[in-house]
Amino acid sequence: LTFLKGKLDEISSPLAFCHCDLLYGNLIYHKDENGNDDVTFIDYEYGSINPRGFDIGNHFNEFAGKEDVTEKEIEDIYREVNKFALLSHFYWGVWSILQAKYSQIDFDYSSYAVLKLDEYFKNKEKFLAL
């Protein structure tokens, strides 16, 4: 445990509220009032402040929902997630540009836009080539 703690401390994963039990059964997929796909998280009894990486890693360890996952399925999910990560960077970059112009909140939206759009352009070719 001491060895693992030392290695994980090197990562400096930020602390965040973590669900700590994101098993398949604790994610409820349904339609919202407008007919759009939606997800509801349930069973927060294990929720607590933890390193962010723990919850994400635990989710992928537990979430598969089936036992016979093929290498192709893993590769397909990897491609899907990375390509949608591009959309996330682009979305928040454009959102930040709009917020920089219209928001009354004291936040450096322009710098955040640059950060997000830089990530988009830095990874665009690599992720789209997957």
Short mmCIF file of N, CA, C and O in Angstrom, two decimals:
data_model
loop_
_atom_site.label_atom_id
_atom_site.label_comp_id
_atom_site.label_asym_id
_atom_site.label_seq_id
_atom_site.Cartn_x
_atom_site.Cartn_y
_atom_site.Cartn_z
N LEU A 1 0.83 -1.19 0.00
CA LEU A 1 0.00 0.00 0.00
C LEU A 1 0.88 1.26 0.00
O LEU A 1 0.59 2.20 -0.72
N THR A 2 1.95 1.24 0.78
CA THR A 2 2.85 2.40 0.85
C THR A 2 3.49 2.65 -0.52
O THR A 2 3.59 3.80 -0.96
N PHE A 3 3.90 1.57 -1.19
CA PHE A 3 4.49 1.69 -2.51
C PHE A 3 3.50 2.34 -3.49
O PHE A 3 3.82 3.29 -4.19
N LEU A 4 2.27 1.81 -3.53
CA LEU A 4 1.25 2.32 -4.44
C LEU A 4 0.92 3.77 -4.11
O LEU A 4 0.81 4.61 -5.02
N LYS A 5 0.78 4.09 -2.83
CA LYS A 5 0.49 5.47 -2.44
C LYS A 5 1.59 6.41 -2.95
O LYS A 5 1.31 7.48 -3.48
N GLY A 6 2.85 6.00 -2.81
CA GLY A 6 3.95 6.82 -3.29
C GLY A 6 3.87 7.06 -4.79
O GLY A 6 4.09 8.18 -5.27
N LYS A 7 3.55 6.03 -5.54
CA LYS A 7 3.44 6.17 -7.01
C LYS A 7 2.25 7.06 -7.38
O LYS A 7 2.33 7.88 -8.29
N LEU A 8 1.14 6.89 -6.69
CA LEU A 8 -0.05 7.69 -7.00
C LEU A 8 0.14 9.15 -6.59
O LEU A 8 -0.38 10.05 -7.24
N ASP A 9 0.88 9.39 -5.52
CA ASP A 9 1.15 10.77 -5.11
C ASP A 9 1.93 11.53 -6.18
O ASP A 9 1.81 12.75 -6.30
N GLU A 10 2.72 10.83 -6.98
CA GLU A 10 3.49 11.46 -8.06
C GLU A 10 2.58 12.05 -9.13
O GLU A 10 2.97 12.95 -9.85
N ILE A 11 1.37 11.52 -9.24
CA ILE A 11 0.44 11.96 -10.29
C ILE A 11 -0.21 13.29 -9.94
O ILE A 11 -0.56 14.06 -10.81
N SER A 12 -0.38 13.57 -8.68
CA SER A 12 -1.06 14.79 -8.23
C SER A 12 -2.48 14.90 -8.76
O SER A 12 -2.89 15.95 -9.26
N SER A 13 -3.24 13.82 -8.68
CA SER A 13 -4.63 13.85 -9.11
C SER A 13 -5.40 14.77 -8.18
O SER A 13 -5.35 14.63 -6.96
N PRO A 14 -6.13 15.76 -8.73
CA PRO A 14 -6.85 16.70 -7.86
C PRO A 14 -7.96 16.01 -7.09
O PRO A 14 -8.53 15.01 -7.54
N LEU A 15 -8.24 16.54 -5.92
CA LEU A 15 -9.35 16.02 -5.12
C LEU A 15 -10.67 16.51 -5.70
O LEU A 15 -10.76 17.65 -6.16
N ALA A 16 -11.66 15.64 -5.68
CA ALA A 16 -12.98 15.98 -6.20
C ALA A 16 -14.01 15.14 -5.46
O ALA A 16 -13.67 14.13 -4.83
N PHE A 17 -15.27 15.55 -5.54
CA PHE A 17 -16.31 14.68 -5.01
C PHE A 17 -16.43 13.49 -5.96
O PHE A 17 -16.61 13.66 -7.17
N CYS A 18 -16.30 12.31 -5.43
CA CYS A 18 -16.35 11.08 -6.22
C CYS A 18 -17.53 10.23 -5.78
O CYS A 18 -17.84 10.15 -4.59
N HIS A 19 -18.16 9.60 -6.73
CA HIS A 19 -19.28 8.71 -6.45
C HIS A 19 -18.79 7.44 -5.75
O HIS A 19 -19.41 6.94 -4.82
N CYS A 20 -17.67 6.90 -6.22
CA CYS A 20 -17.00 5.72 -5.65
C CYS A 20 -17.75 4.41 -5.84
O CYS A 20 -17.35 3.39 -5.28
N ASP A 21 -18.81 4.41 -6.65
CA ASP A 21 -19.56 3.17 -6.89
C ASP A 21 -20.29 3.26 -8.22
O ASP A 21 -21.47 2.95 -8.31
N LEU A 22 -19.59 3.68 -9.25
CA LEU A 22 -20.23 3.86 -10.56
C LEU A 22 -20.34 2.55 -11.32
O LEU A 22 -19.87 2.42 -12.45
N LEU A 23 -20.96 1.58 -10.69
CA LEU A 23 -21.25 0.32 -11.35
C LEU A 23 -22.35 0.53 -12.37
O LEU A 23 -23.11 1.50 -12.32
N TYR A 24 -22.49 -0.42 -13.28
CA TYR A 24 -23.51 -0.34 -14.32
C TYR A 24 -24.90 -0.07 -13.74
O TYR A 24 -25.65 0.75 -14.26
N GLY A 25 -25.23 -0.72 -12.64
CA GLY A 25 -26.56 -0.58 -12.05
C GLY A 25 -26.82 0.75 -11.37
O GLY A 25 -27.95 1.07 -11.03
N ASN A 26 -25.77 1.56 -11.17
CA ASN A 26 -25.94 2.87 -10.54
C ASN A 26 -26.03 4.00 -11.54
O ASN A 26 -26.02 5.17 -11.16
N LEU A 27 -26.10 3.65 -12.81
CA LEU A 27 -26.32 4.62 -13.88
C LEU A 27 -27.64 4.28 -14.55
O LEU A 27 -27.81 3.20 -15.10
N ILE A 28 -28.59 5.19 -14.46
CA ILE A 28 -29.92 4.95 -15.02
C ILE A 28 -30.06 5.75 -16.31
O ILE A 28 -30.01 6.98 -16.29
N TYR A 29 -30.18 5.04 -17.41
CA TYR A 29 -30.37 5.69 -18.71
C TYR A 29 -31.86 5.82 -18.97
O TYR A 29 -32.62 4.86 -18.82
N HIS A 30 -32.30 7.03 -19.37
CA HIS A 30 -33.71 7.26 -19.60
C HIS A 30 -33.88 8.47 -20.52
O HIS A 30 -32.92 9.12 -20.91
N LYS A 31 -35.10 8.76 -20.86
CA LYS A 31 -35.43 9.95 -21.65
C LYS A 31 -35.86 11.06 -20.69
O LYS A 31 -36.60 10.80 -19.75
N ASP A 32 -35.41 12.28 -20.95
CA ASP A 32 -35.86 13.40 -20.12
C ASP A 32 -37.23 13.87 -20.60
O ASP A 32 -37.83 13.27 -21.49
N GLU A 33 -37.71 14.95 -20.00
CA GLU A 33 -39.05 15.43 -20.32
C GLU A 33 -39.20 15.88 -21.77
O GLU A 33 -40.31 15.97 -22.29
N ASN A 34 -38.08 16.13 -22.45
CA ASN A 34 -38.12 16.53 -23.87
C ASN A 34 -37.84 15.38 -24.81
O ASN A 34 -37.71 15.58 -26.01
N GLY A 35 -37.72 14.18 -24.27
CA GLY A 35 -37.46 13.00 -25.09
C GLY A 35 -35.98 12.79 -25.42
O GLY A 35 -35.65 11.92 -26.22
N ASN A 36 -35.10 13.57 -24.80
CA ASN A 36 -33.67 13.42 -25.04
C ASN A 36 -33.09 12.34 -24.12
O ASN A 36 -33.57 12.14 -23.02
N ASP A 37 -32.04 11.68 -24.59
CA ASP A 37 -31.35 10.71 -23.75
C ASP A 37 -30.78 11.42 -22.53
O ASP A 37 -30.27 12.54 -22.62
N ASP A 38 -30.87 10.76 -21.37
CA ASP A 38 -30.38 11.35 -20.14
C ASP A 38 -29.83 10.23 -19.26
O ASP A 38 -30.13 9.06 -19.45
N VAL A 39 -29.00 10.61 -18.31
CA VAL A 39 -28.42 9.67 -17.36
C VAL A 39 -28.63 10.22 -15.96
O VAL A 39 -28.42 11.41 -15.71
N THR A 40 -29.03 9.38 -15.04
CA THR A 40 -29.15 9.74 -13.64
C THR A 40 -28.24 8.81 -12.84
O THR A 40 -28.26 7.59 -13.04
N PHE A 41 -27.46 9.41 -11.96
CA PHE A 41 -26.59 8.63 -11.08
C PHE A 41 -27.35 8.40 -9.78
O PHE A 41 -27.96 9.32 -9.24
N ILE A 42 -27.32 7.18 -9.28
CA ILE A 42 -28.00 6.86 -8.02
C ILE A 42 -26.99 6.24 -7.05
O ILE A 42 -25.87 5.91 -7.42
N ASP A 43 -27.44 6.06 -5.82
CA ASP A 43 -26.68 5.38 -4.76
C ASP A 43 -25.36 6.08 -4.45
O ASP A 43 -24.28 5.60 -4.74
N TYR A 44 -25.45 7.20 -3.80
CA TYR A 44 -24.29 8.00 -3.43
C TYR A 44 -23.73 7.66 -2.04
O TYR A 44 -22.92 8.40 -1.51
N GLU A 45 -24.13 6.54 -1.46
CA GLU A 45 -23.73 6.28 -0.08
C GLU A 45 -22.22 6.12 0.10
O GLU A 45 -21.70 6.31 1.20
N TYR A 46 -21.50 5.80 -0.96
CA TYR A 46 -20.03 5.71 -0.86
C TYR A 46 -19.35 6.99 -1.33
O TYR A 46 -18.12 7.08 -1.31
N GLY A 47 -20.11 7.98 -1.74
CA GLY A 47 -19.54 9.22 -2.25
C GLY A 47 -18.71 9.94 -1.20
O GLY A 47 -19.08 9.99 -0.03
N SER A 48 -17.58 10.47 -1.65
CA SER A 48 -16.69 11.21 -0.74
C SER A 48 -15.64 11.95 -1.56
O SER A 48 -15.55 11.78 -2.78
N ILE A 49 -14.87 12.76 -0.88
CA ILE A 49 -13.78 13.46 -1.53
C ILE A 49 -12.62 12.49 -1.71
O ILE A 49 -12.16 11.88 -0.74
N ASN A 50 -12.16 12.35 -2.94
CA ASN A 50 -11.07 11.43 -3.28
C ASN A 50 -10.28 12.00 -4.45
O ASN A 50 -10.75 12.94 -5.12
N PRO A 51 -9.14 11.42 -4.75
CA PRO A 51 -8.45 11.81 -5.98
C PRO A 51 -9.35 11.51 -7.18
O PRO A 51 -9.94 10.42 -7.27
N ARG A 52 -9.47 12.47 -8.08
CA ARG A 52 -10.33 12.32 -9.26
C ARG A 52 -10.03 11.04 -10.03
O ARG A 52 -10.93 10.34 -10.48
N GLY A 53 -8.75 10.72 -10.17
CA GLY A 53 -8.36 9.53 -10.92
C GLY A 53 -8.92 8.24 -10.37
O GLY A 53 -9.17 7.28 -11.11
N PHE A 54 -9.14 8.19 -9.05
CA PHE A 54 -9.72 6.99 -8.46
C PHE A 54 -11.11 6.72 -9.03
O PHE A 54 -11.42 5.60 -9.43
N ASP A 55 -11.96 7.73 -9.05
CA ASP A 55 -13.34 7.52 -9.50
C ASP A 55 -13.38 7.16 -10.98
O ASP A 55 -14.14 6.29 -11.39
N ILE A 56 -12.54 7.83 -11.77
CA ILE A 56 -12.53 7.53 -13.21
C ILE A 56 -12.00 6.12 -13.45
O ILE A 56 -12.60 5.33 -14.19
N GLY A 57 -10.89 5.78 -12.80
CA GLY A 57 -10.34 4.43 -12.94
C GLY A 57 -11.30 3.37 -12.44
O GLY A 57 -11.50 2.33 -13.09
N ASN A 58 -11.93 3.61 -11.30
CA ASN A 58 -12.89 2.67 -10.76
C ASN A 58 -14.08 2.50 -11.69
O ASN A 58 -14.57 1.38 -11.90
N HIS A 59 -14.54 3.59 -12.26
CA HIS A 59 -15.66 3.52 -13.21
C HIS A 59 -15.33 2.57 -14.36
O HIS A 59 -16.11 1.69 -14.69
N PHE A 60 -14.16 2.75 -14.96
CA PHE A 60 -13.81 1.90 -16.09
C PHE A 60 -13.53 0.46 -15.66
O PHE A 60 -13.79 -0.48 -16.42
N ASN A 61 -13.05 0.26 -14.45
CA ASN A 61 -12.87 -1.10 -13.95
C ASN A 61 -14.20 -1.81 -13.75
O ASN A 61 -14.33 -3.00 -13.99
N GLU A 62 -15.20 -1.09 -13.26
CA GLU A 62 -16.46 -1.69 -12.88
C GLU A 62 -17.58 -1.58 -13.91
O GLU A 62 -18.52 -2.34 -13.88
N PHE A 63 -17.47 -0.62 -14.81
CA PHE A 63 -18.61 -0.27 -15.64
C PHE A 63 -18.87 -1.21 -16.80
O PHE A 63 -19.98 -1.25 -17.31
N ALA A 64 -17.92 -1.93 -17.25
CA ALA A 64 -18.06 -2.67 -18.50
C ALA A 64 -19.44 -3.30 -18.66
O ALA A 64 -19.99 -3.29 -19.76
N GLY A 65 -20.02 -3.79 -17.60
CA GLY A 65 -21.38 -4.30 -17.69
C GLY A 65 -21.46 -5.68 -18.30
O GLY A 65 -22.51 -6.29 -18.34
N LYS A 66 -20.36 -6.17 -18.81
CA LYS A 66 -20.31 -7.52 -19.34
C LYS A 66 -18.89 -8.03 -19.17
O LYS A 66 -17.96 -7.26 -19.04
N GLU A 67 -18.76 -9.31 -19.20
CA GLU A 67 -17.47 -9.89 -18.88
C GLU A 67 -16.63 -10.19 -20.10
O GLU A 67 -15.41 -10.19 -20.02
N ASP A 68 -17.23 -10.45 -21.24
CA ASP A 68 -16.48 -10.84 -22.43
C ASP A 68 -16.26 -9.64 -23.35
O ASP A 68 -16.87 -9.53 -24.40
N VAL A 69 -15.39 -8.74 -22.94
CA VAL A 69 -15.09 -7.55 -23.73
C VAL A 69 -13.95 -7.89 -24.66
O VAL A 69 -12.90 -8.38 -24.22
N THR A 70 -14.15 -7.66 -25.95
CA THR A 70 -13.10 -7.97 -26.92
C THR A 70 -12.13 -6.81 -27.06
O THR A 70 -12.44 -5.67 -26.71
N GLU A 71 -10.98 -7.11 -27.58
CA GLU A 71 -9.97 -6.07 -27.85
C GLU A 71 -10.53 -5.04 -28.83
O GLU A 71 -10.29 -3.85 -28.69
N LYS A 72 -11.33 -5.49 -29.80
CA LYS A 72 -11.93 -4.57 -30.77
C LYS A 72 -12.89 -3.60 -30.08
O LYS A 72 -12.92 -2.41 -30.38
N GLU A 73 -13.69 -4.10 -29.13
CA GLU A 73 -14.60 -3.22 -28.40
C GLU A 73 -13.83 -2.17 -27.60
O GLU A 73 -14.23 -1.00 -27.57
N ILE A 74 -12.74 -2.57 -27.01
CA ILE A 74 -11.92 -1.62 -26.26
C ILE A 74 -11.35 -0.56 -27.20
O ILE A 74 -11.39 0.64 -26.91
N GLU A 75 -10.84 -0.99 -28.34
CA GLU A 75 -10.29 -0.05 -29.32
C GLU A 75 -11.37 0.89 -29.85
O GLU A 75 -11.12 2.08 -30.03
N ASP A 76 -12.56 0.36 -30.10
CA ASP A 76 -13.67 1.20 -30.58
C ASP A 76 -14.04 2.27 -29.56
O ASP A 76 -14.24 3.43 -29.91
N ILE A 77 -14.12 1.90 -28.29
CA ILE A 77 -14.44 2.87 -27.24
C ILE A 77 -13.32 3.90 -27.12
O ILE A 77 -13.57 5.09 -26.97
N TYR A 78 -12.08 3.45 -27.21
CA TYR A 78 -10.93 4.37 -27.14
C TYR A 78 -11.04 5.41 -28.25
O TYR A 78 -10.88 6.62 -28.00
N ARG A 79 -11.32 4.97 -29.46
CA ARG A 79 -11.48 5.91 -30.59
C ARG A 79 -12.65 6.85 -30.35
O ARG A 79 -12.55 8.06 -30.55
N GLU A 80 -13.76 6.29 -29.93
CA GLU A 80 -14.97 7.10 -29.69
C GLU A 80 -14.72 8.18 -28.64
O GLU A 80 -15.03 9.35 -28.85
N VAL A 81 -14.15 7.79 -27.52
CA VAL A 81 -13.93 8.74 -26.42
C VAL A 81 -12.97 9.84 -26.84
O VAL A 81 -13.20 11.02 -26.56
N ASN A 82 -11.89 9.49 -27.52
CA ASN A 82 -10.93 10.51 -27.93
C ASN A 82 -11.51 11.46 -28.96
O ASN A 82 -11.24 12.66 -28.92
N LYS A 83 -12.31 10.96 -29.87
CA LYS A 83 -12.93 11.85 -30.87
C LYS A 83 -13.94 12.78 -30.21
O LYS A 83 -14.01 13.96 -30.55
N PHE A 84 -14.69 12.29 -29.25
CA PHE A 84 -15.63 13.16 -28.55
C PHE A 84 -14.91 14.10 -27.59
O PHE A 84 -15.44 15.18 -27.28
N ALA A 85 -13.72 13.74 -27.15
CA ALA A 85 -12.92 14.67 -26.35
C ALA A 85 -12.62 15.91 -27.19
O ALA A 85 -12.60 17.03 -26.66
N LEU A 86 -12.39 15.73 -28.49
CA LEU A 86 -12.19 16.89 -29.38
C LEU A 86 -13.41 17.80 -29.34
O LEU A 86 -13.28 19.02 -29.25
N LEU A 87 -14.58 17.21 -29.45
CA LEU A 87 -15.81 18.00 -29.42
C LEU A 87 -15.92 18.75 -28.10
O LEU A 87 -16.29 19.93 -28.08
N SER A 88 -15.58 18.11 -27.00
CA SER A 88 -15.64 18.77 -25.70
C SER A 88 -14.71 19.99 -25.66
O SER A 88 -15.12 21.07 -25.22
N HIS A 89 -13.48 19.83 -26.13
CA HIS A 89 -12.55 20.97 -26.14
C HIS A 89 -13.09 22.09 -27.04
O HIS A 89 -13.05 23.26 -26.66
N PHE A 90 -13.59 21.73 -28.21
CA PHE A 90 -14.12 22.74 -29.13
C PHE A 90 -15.33 23.45 -28.53
O PHE A 90 -15.43 24.68 -28.55
N TYR A 91 -16.25 22.67 -27.98
CA TYR A 91 -17.46 23.21 -27.38
C TYR A 91 -17.13 24.23 -26.29
O TYR A 91 -17.63 25.35 -26.29
N TRP A 92 -16.28 23.82 -25.33
CA TRP A 92 -15.97 24.71 -24.21
C TRP A 92 -15.12 25.90 -24.66
O TRP A 92 -15.20 26.98 -24.06
N GLY A 93 -14.34 25.73 -25.72
CA GLY A 93 -13.60 26.86 -26.28
C GLY A 93 -14.54 27.91 -26.84
O GLY A 93 -14.42 29.11 -26.54
N VAL A 94 -15.50 27.49 -27.65
CA VAL A 94 -16.47 28.43 -28.22
C VAL A 94 -17.35 29.03 -27.13
O VAL A 94 -17.61 30.23 -27.11
N TRP A 95 -17.79 28.21 -26.20
CA TRP A 95 -18.58 28.69 -25.06
C TRP A 95 -17.83 29.79 -24.31
O TRP A 95 -18.40 30.82 -23.96
N SER A 96 -16.55 29.58 -24.09
CA SER A 96 -15.74 30.56 -23.36
C SER A 96 -15.60 31.87 -24.11
O SER A 96 -15.57 32.95 -23.51
N ILE A 97 -15.50 31.79 -25.43
CA ILE A 97 -15.44 33.02 -26.24
C ILE A 97 -16.72 33.83 -26.03
O ILE A 97 -16.67 35.05 -25.82
N LEU A 98 -17.85 33.15 -26.06
CA LEU A 98 -19.13 33.84 -25.85
C LEU A 98 -19.22 34.39 -24.43
O LEU A 98 -19.68 35.52 -24.22
N GLN A 99 -18.77 33.61 -23.46
CA GLN A 99 -18.81 34.07 -22.07
C GLN A 99 -17.91 35.29 -21.87
O GLN A 99 -18.24 36.20 -21.12
N ALA A 100 -16.75 35.29 -22.54
CA ALA A 100 -15.83 36.43 -22.42
C ALA A 100 -16.52 37.73 -22.87
O ALA A 100 -16.27 38.80 -22.31
N LYS A 101 -17.41 37.61 -23.83
CA LYS A 101 -18.09 38.80 -24.34
C LYS A 101 -19.31 39.18 -23.49
O LYS A 101 -19.54 40.36 -23.24
N TYR A 102 -20.05 38.19 -23.03
CA TYR A 102 -21.35 38.50 -22.43
C TYR A 102 -21.46 38.25 -20.92
O TYR A 102 -22.35 38.81 -20.28
N SER A 103 -20.62 37.43 -20.34
CA SER A 103 -20.78 37.08 -18.92
C SER A 103 -20.37 38.23 -18.01
O SER A 103 -19.42 38.96 -18.28
N GLN A 104 -21.09 38.35 -16.91
CA GLN A 104 -20.77 39.33 -15.87
C GLN A 104 -19.88 38.72 -14.78
O GLN A 104 -19.47 39.40 -13.85
N ILE A 105 -19.61 37.43 -14.88
CA ILE A 105 -18.80 36.72 -13.89
C ILE A 105 -17.33 37.10 -14.08
O ILE A 105 -16.83 37.14 -15.20
N ASP A 106 -16.65 37.35 -12.97
CA ASP A 106 -15.24 37.72 -12.99
C ASP A 106 -14.39 36.45 -13.17
O ASP A 106 -14.02 35.79 -12.19
N PHE A 107 -14.15 36.09 -14.43
CA PHE A 107 -13.37 34.90 -14.76
C PHE A 107 -12.68 35.17 -16.08
O PHE A 107 -13.23 35.82 -16.96
N ASP A 108 -11.48 34.67 -16.24
CA ASP A 108 -10.71 34.89 -17.46
C ASP A 108 -11.14 33.89 -18.53
O ASP A 108 -10.44 32.93 -18.84
N TYR A 109 -12.33 34.12 -19.09
CA TYR A 109 -12.87 33.23 -20.12
C TYR A 109 -12.00 33.21 -21.37
O TYR A 109 -11.90 32.18 -22.03
N SER A 110 -11.36 34.30 -21.69
CA SER A 110 -10.51 34.35 -22.89
C SER A 110 -9.35 33.37 -22.76
O SER A 110 -9.05 32.62 -23.71
N SER A 111 -8.70 33.34 -21.63
CA SER A 111 -7.59 32.40 -21.43
C SER A 111 -8.09 30.96 -21.43
O SER A 111 -7.43 30.06 -21.96
N TYR A 112 -9.27 30.76 -20.85
CA TYR A 112 -9.83 29.41 -20.85
C TYR A 112 -10.16 28.98 -22.27
O TYR A 112 -9.92 27.82 -22.65
N ALA A 113 -10.67 29.89 -23.09
CA ALA A 113 -10.97 29.58 -24.49
C ALA A 113 -9.69 29.17 -25.22
O ALA A 113 -9.68 28.19 -25.97
N VAL A 114 -8.63 29.91 -24.99
CA VAL A 114 -7.35 29.58 -25.63
C VAL A 114 -6.88 28.20 -25.19
O VAL A 114 -6.45 27.38 -26.02
N LEU A 115 -6.97 27.91 -23.90
CA LEU A 115 -6.58 26.61 -23.37
C LEU A 115 -7.35 25.48 -24.06
O LEU A 115 -6.77 24.50 -24.53
N LYS A 116 -8.67 25.62 -24.11
CA LYS A 116 -9.50 24.55 -24.68
C LYS A 116 -9.29 24.41 -26.19
O LYS A 116 -9.18 23.30 -26.71
N LEU A 117 -9.21 25.54 -26.90
CA LEU A 117 -9.02 25.46 -28.35
C LEU A 117 -7.61 24.98 -28.69
O LEU A 117 -7.42 24.27 -29.69
N ASP A 118 -6.61 25.32 -27.87
CA ASP A 118 -5.27 24.77 -28.08
C ASP A 118 -5.28 23.25 -27.97
O ASP A 118 -4.65 22.55 -28.77
N GLU A 119 -6.00 22.72 -26.98
CA GLU A 119 -6.11 21.27 -26.83
C GLU A 119 -6.79 20.65 -28.04
O GLU A 119 -6.39 19.58 -28.51
N TYR A 120 -7.82 21.32 -28.53
CA TYR A 120 -8.52 20.83 -29.72
C TYR A 120 -7.55 20.72 -30.90
O TYR A 120 -7.43 19.68 -31.53
N PHE A 121 -6.87 21.82 -31.20
CA PHE A 121 -5.98 21.83 -32.36
C PHE A 121 -4.75 20.94 -32.17
O PHE A 121 -4.27 20.33 -33.12
N LYS A 122 -4.26 20.83 -30.94
CA LYS A 122 -3.10 19.99 -30.66
C LYS A 122 -3.41 18.51 -30.91
O LYS A 122 -2.56 17.77 -31.39
N ASN A 123 -4.63 18.09 -30.60
CA ASN A 123 -5.00 16.67 -30.69
C ASN A 123 -5.83 16.31 -31.91
O ASN A 123 -6.08 15.13 -32.15
N LYS A 124 -6.26 17.29 -32.66
CA LYS A 124 -7.20 17.07 -33.76
C LYS A 124 -6.74 15.99 -34.73
O LYS A 124 -7.45 15.00 -34.94
N GLU A 125 -5.57 16.14 -35.31
CA GLU A 125 -5.11 15.16 -36.29
C GLU A 125 -4.93 13.78 -35.69
O GLU A 125 -5.34 12.78 -36.26
N LYS A 126 -4.31 13.73 -34.52
CA LYS A 126 -4.03 12.45 -33.87
C LYS A 126 -5.33 11.71 -33.55
O LYS A 126 -5.46 10.51 -33.83
N PHE A 127 -6.28 12.41 -32.95
CA PHE A 127 -7.53 11.73 -32.54
C PHE A 127 -8.41 11.37 -33.73
O PHE A 127 -9.03 10.31 -33.75
N LEU A 128 -8.46 12.24 -34.73
CA LEU A 128 -9.30 11.92 -35.90
C LEU A 128 -8.70 10.81 -36.75
O LEU A 128 -9.41 10.16 -37.51
N ALA A 129 -7.40 10.57 -36.60
CA ALA A 129 -6.75 9.49 -37.34
C ALA A 129 -6.96 8.13 -36.69
O ALA A 129 -6.64 7.11 -37.28
N LEU A 130 -7.49 8.11 -35.48
CA LEU A 130 -7.70 6.83 -34.78
C LEU A 130 -8.72 5.97 -35.50
O LEU A 130 -9.64 6.42 -36.10
#
